[in-house]
Short mmCIF file of C-alpha atoms in Angstrom, two decimals:
data_model
loop_
_atom_site.label_atom_id
_atom_site.label_comp_id
_atom_site.label_asym_id
_atom_site.label_seq_id
_atom_site.Cartn_x
_atom_site.Cartn_y
_atom_site.Cartn_z
CA MET K 30 177.34 -115.81 96.99
CA PRO K 31 176.86 -112.98 99.51
CA ALA K 32 178.27 -109.51 98.61
CA ILE K 33 181.87 -109.00 99.66
CA ILE K 34 182.98 -105.81 101.30
CA LEU K 35 186.63 -104.85 101.50
CA ALA K 36 187.08 -102.65 104.60
CA SER K 37 190.31 -101.07 103.23
CA ALA K 38 191.47 -98.27 100.95
CA SER K 39 194.67 -100.16 100.12
CA PRO K 40 195.19 -100.51 96.35
CA ARG K 41 197.40 -103.50 97.01
CA ARG K 42 194.62 -105.39 98.83
CA ARG K 43 192.18 -104.52 96.08
CA GLU K 44 194.69 -105.85 93.53
CA LEU K 45 195.28 -109.05 95.51
CA LEU K 46 191.52 -109.77 95.84
CA GLU K 47 191.21 -109.36 92.09
CA ARG K 48 194.17 -111.64 91.50
CA ILE K 49 192.49 -114.45 93.36
CA GLY K 50 189.24 -114.12 91.49
CA LEU K 51 187.22 -111.84 93.72
CA THR K 52 186.35 -109.13 91.28
CA ASP K 53 182.87 -108.24 92.41
CA PHE K 54 183.31 -106.49 95.75
CA GLN K 55 182.66 -103.13 97.26
CA ILE K 56 185.10 -100.94 99.17
CA ARG K 57 183.86 -99.39 102.40
CA VAL K 58 186.55 -97.83 104.52
CA PRO K 59 185.50 -97.56 108.13
CA GLU K 60 186.80 -94.80 110.36
CA THR K 61 188.63 -96.71 113.06
CA ASP K 62 190.81 -95.78 115.98
CA GLU K 63 193.91 -97.84 115.49
CA SER K 64 195.20 -97.67 119.05
CA PHE K 65 195.86 -100.95 120.85
CA PRO K 66 196.86 -102.16 124.29
CA ASP K 67 200.68 -102.04 124.90
CA SER K 68 200.72 -105.60 126.28
CA LEU K 69 199.91 -107.23 122.91
CA THR K 70 202.44 -109.19 120.84
CA PRO K 71 202.89 -108.20 117.14
CA PRO K 72 200.47 -110.83 115.82
CA GLU K 73 197.91 -109.85 118.53
CA VAL K 74 198.25 -106.17 117.60
CA VAL K 75 197.34 -106.68 113.89
CA GLU K 76 194.55 -109.07 114.83
CA TYR K 77 193.14 -106.54 117.32
CA ILE K 78 193.13 -103.73 114.79
CA SER K 79 191.75 -105.84 111.89
CA ARG K 80 188.90 -106.91 114.17
CA LYS K 81 188.18 -103.29 115.08
CA LYS K 82 188.09 -102.40 111.36
CA ALA K 83 185.72 -105.34 110.52
CA GLN K 84 183.38 -104.40 113.40
CA ALA K 85 183.34 -100.78 112.33
CA ALA K 86 182.51 -101.48 108.67
CA GLU K 87 178.90 -100.77 107.74
CA CYS K 88 177.23 -103.78 106.19
CA THR K 89 174.11 -105.89 106.18
CA GLU K 90 173.78 -109.18 108.04
CA ARG K 91 174.34 -111.08 104.82
CA GLU K 92 177.38 -109.20 103.49
CA ILE K 93 180.86 -110.57 104.16
CA VAL K 94 183.39 -108.06 105.35
CA ILE K 95 187.17 -108.57 104.88
CA ALA K 96 189.40 -106.31 107.00
CA ALA K 97 193.16 -106.40 107.40
CA ASP K 98 195.93 -104.58 109.14
CA THR K 99 199.67 -104.93 108.23
CA MET K 100 202.54 -103.78 110.33
CA VAL K 101 206.31 -104.05 110.11
CA PHE K 102 208.27 -104.95 113.27
CA LEU K 103 212.02 -104.62 113.84
CA ASP K 104 213.27 -106.01 117.10
CA GLY K 105 209.65 -106.02 118.41
CA GLN K 106 209.23 -102.32 117.65
CA ARG K 107 206.56 -101.21 115.17
CA LEU K 108 207.64 -99.28 112.04
CA GLY K 109 204.74 -97.36 110.63
CA LYS K 110 204.61 -95.22 107.50
CA PRO K 111 207.40 -92.62 107.23
CA ARG K 112 206.50 -89.03 108.18
CA ASP K 113 208.93 -87.62 105.63
CA GLU K 114 212.01 -88.57 103.55
CA ASP K 115 214.34 -88.27 106.54
CA HIS K 116 212.19 -90.64 108.54
CA ALA K 117 212.09 -93.03 105.55
CA LEU K 118 215.86 -93.03 105.36
CA GLU K 119 216.10 -93.68 109.12
CA MET K 120 213.75 -96.71 108.77
CA LEU K 121 215.44 -98.15 105.66
CA THR K 122 218.89 -97.67 107.29
CA ALA K 123 217.71 -99.63 110.33
CA LEU K 124 216.35 -102.43 108.10
CA GLN K 125 219.32 -102.85 105.80
CA GLY K 126 221.37 -105.95 106.35
CA ARG K 127 218.84 -107.29 108.87
CA ARG K 128 215.72 -109.43 109.38
CA HIS K 129 212.40 -107.90 110.24
CA THR K 130 208.88 -109.33 110.50
CA VAL K 131 205.75 -108.28 108.61
CA CYS K 132 202.52 -109.22 110.39
CA THR K 133 199.05 -109.00 108.91
CA GLY K 134 195.88 -109.56 110.85
CA VAL K 135 192.86 -110.60 108.83
CA THR K 136 189.28 -110.55 109.99
CA VAL K 137 186.28 -111.94 108.07
CA ARG K 138 182.85 -111.03 109.42
CA GLN K 139 179.30 -111.85 108.48
CA GLY K 140 176.64 -110.56 110.79
CA GLY K 141 177.64 -111.49 114.31
CA ARG K 142 180.09 -114.13 113.18
CA LEU K 143 183.70 -113.10 113.24
CA LEU K 144 186.95 -115.00 112.41
CA THR K 145 190.32 -113.38 112.98
CA GLU K 146 193.77 -114.81 112.18
CA SER K 147 197.24 -113.47 111.50
CA GLU K 148 200.22 -114.27 109.27
CA SER K 149 203.84 -113.43 109.95
CA THR K 150 206.63 -113.33 107.36
CA ASP K 151 210.33 -112.73 107.99
CA VAL K 152 211.96 -110.39 105.47
CA PHE K 153 215.72 -110.18 105.14
CA PHE K 154 217.14 -106.95 103.65
CA ARG K 155 220.51 -107.00 101.94
CA PRO K 156 223.11 -104.44 103.05
CA ALA K 157 222.57 -101.21 101.14
CA ALA K 158 224.52 -98.03 100.77
CA ALA K 159 222.93 -94.79 102.01
CA GLU K 160 223.01 -93.35 98.46
CA GLU K 161 220.95 -96.40 97.18
CA LEU K 162 218.39 -95.83 99.95
CA ARG K 163 218.18 -92.08 99.09
CA ARG K 164 217.63 -92.87 95.39
CA TYR K 165 214.86 -95.33 96.34
CA ILE K 166 213.24 -92.73 98.59
CA GLN K 167 213.33 -90.27 95.75
CA THR K 168 211.04 -92.52 93.67
CA GLY K 169 208.30 -91.76 96.21
CA GLU K 170 207.42 -95.45 96.58
CA PRO K 171 208.30 -95.69 100.31
CA MET K 172 206.19 -92.79 101.54
CA ASP K 173 202.87 -94.53 102.00
CA LYS K 174 204.11 -97.88 103.17
CA ALA K 175 204.78 -99.40 106.58
CA GLY K 176 208.55 -99.89 106.97
CA ALA K 177 209.11 -97.43 104.12
CA TYR K 178 209.28 -100.04 101.30
CA GLY K 179 207.05 -101.88 98.90
CA VAL K 180 208.07 -105.48 98.18
CA GLN K 181 206.00 -105.48 95.01
CA GLY K 182 207.91 -102.55 93.49
CA ARG K 183 211.44 -101.21 93.55
CA GLY K 184 211.68 -102.11 97.21
CA SER K 185 212.10 -105.66 96.08
CA LEU K 186 215.69 -104.74 95.10
CA LEU K 187 216.42 -104.39 98.86
CA VAL K 188 215.01 -107.80 99.75
CA GLU K 189 217.50 -110.64 99.91
CA ARG K 190 214.94 -113.27 100.82
CA LEU K 191 211.62 -114.01 102.50
CA GLU K 192 210.58 -116.70 104.93
CA GLY K 193 206.82 -117.01 104.66
CA ASP K 194 204.01 -115.64 102.59
CA PHE K 195 205.07 -113.06 99.94
CA PHE K 196 201.51 -111.72 99.58
CA ASN K 197 201.46 -111.11 103.37
CA VAL K 198 204.26 -108.60 102.90
CA MET K 199 202.11 -106.89 100.22
CA GLY K 200 199.31 -106.57 102.78
CA LEU K 201 196.99 -109.57 102.48
CA PRO K 202 197.90 -113.24 103.01
CA VAL K 203 195.71 -114.67 100.27
CA LEU K 204 196.02 -118.37 101.11
CA ARG K 205 195.01 -117.72 104.64
CA LEU K 206 192.16 -115.50 103.52
CA SER K 207 190.88 -118.15 101.10
CA ARG K 208 190.78 -120.70 103.95
CA MET K 209 188.97 -118.23 106.16
CA LEU K 210 186.38 -117.45 103.43
CA ARG K 211 185.72 -121.12 103.03
CA GLU K 212 184.45 -121.08 106.64
CA PHE K 213 181.82 -118.60 105.43
CA GLY K 214 180.85 -120.73 102.46
CA VAL K 215 182.95 -118.84 99.89
CA ASN K 216 185.08 -121.13 97.72
CA LEU K 217 187.41 -119.20 95.42
CA PHE K 218 187.71 -122.13 93.03
#
């Protein structure tokens, strides 16, 4: 099997690759401009950025690069990572009691061959009191996450339900990725 390169510094993506049996991979984080054209839909945005990351990753012709980009969208507007605790509270307040969408673009590249797809998951937050949100923010968990929450941690206590791929909300839709890797001759079973 060719060497696998994860073009991401995300500890969650690293963990998810290991969970699905990919334990022998290297991490090479490319420097990438994450700007995108304003005319793109949410799935197109994350596909565009994941493709840029995959193309920027340094690798040999034989190595397989996996790149991903995850974003949270509320009413079509992107929610990035919070700047500070006040910004995190603003985001979580906007999300509480509502549905939002998490989109992840995934690109697999080997040499000049490139395959890009995306996954979207609807997440429904329960209504939450401001004091609960402040206590959650004080844990520090929201500060490095798009939308200011981590579904795999205490942020799960805010999630009423999901429609779609849970792992997508963590940052990597593993079923979709496994199907994409098969196209490159990598069978995870």
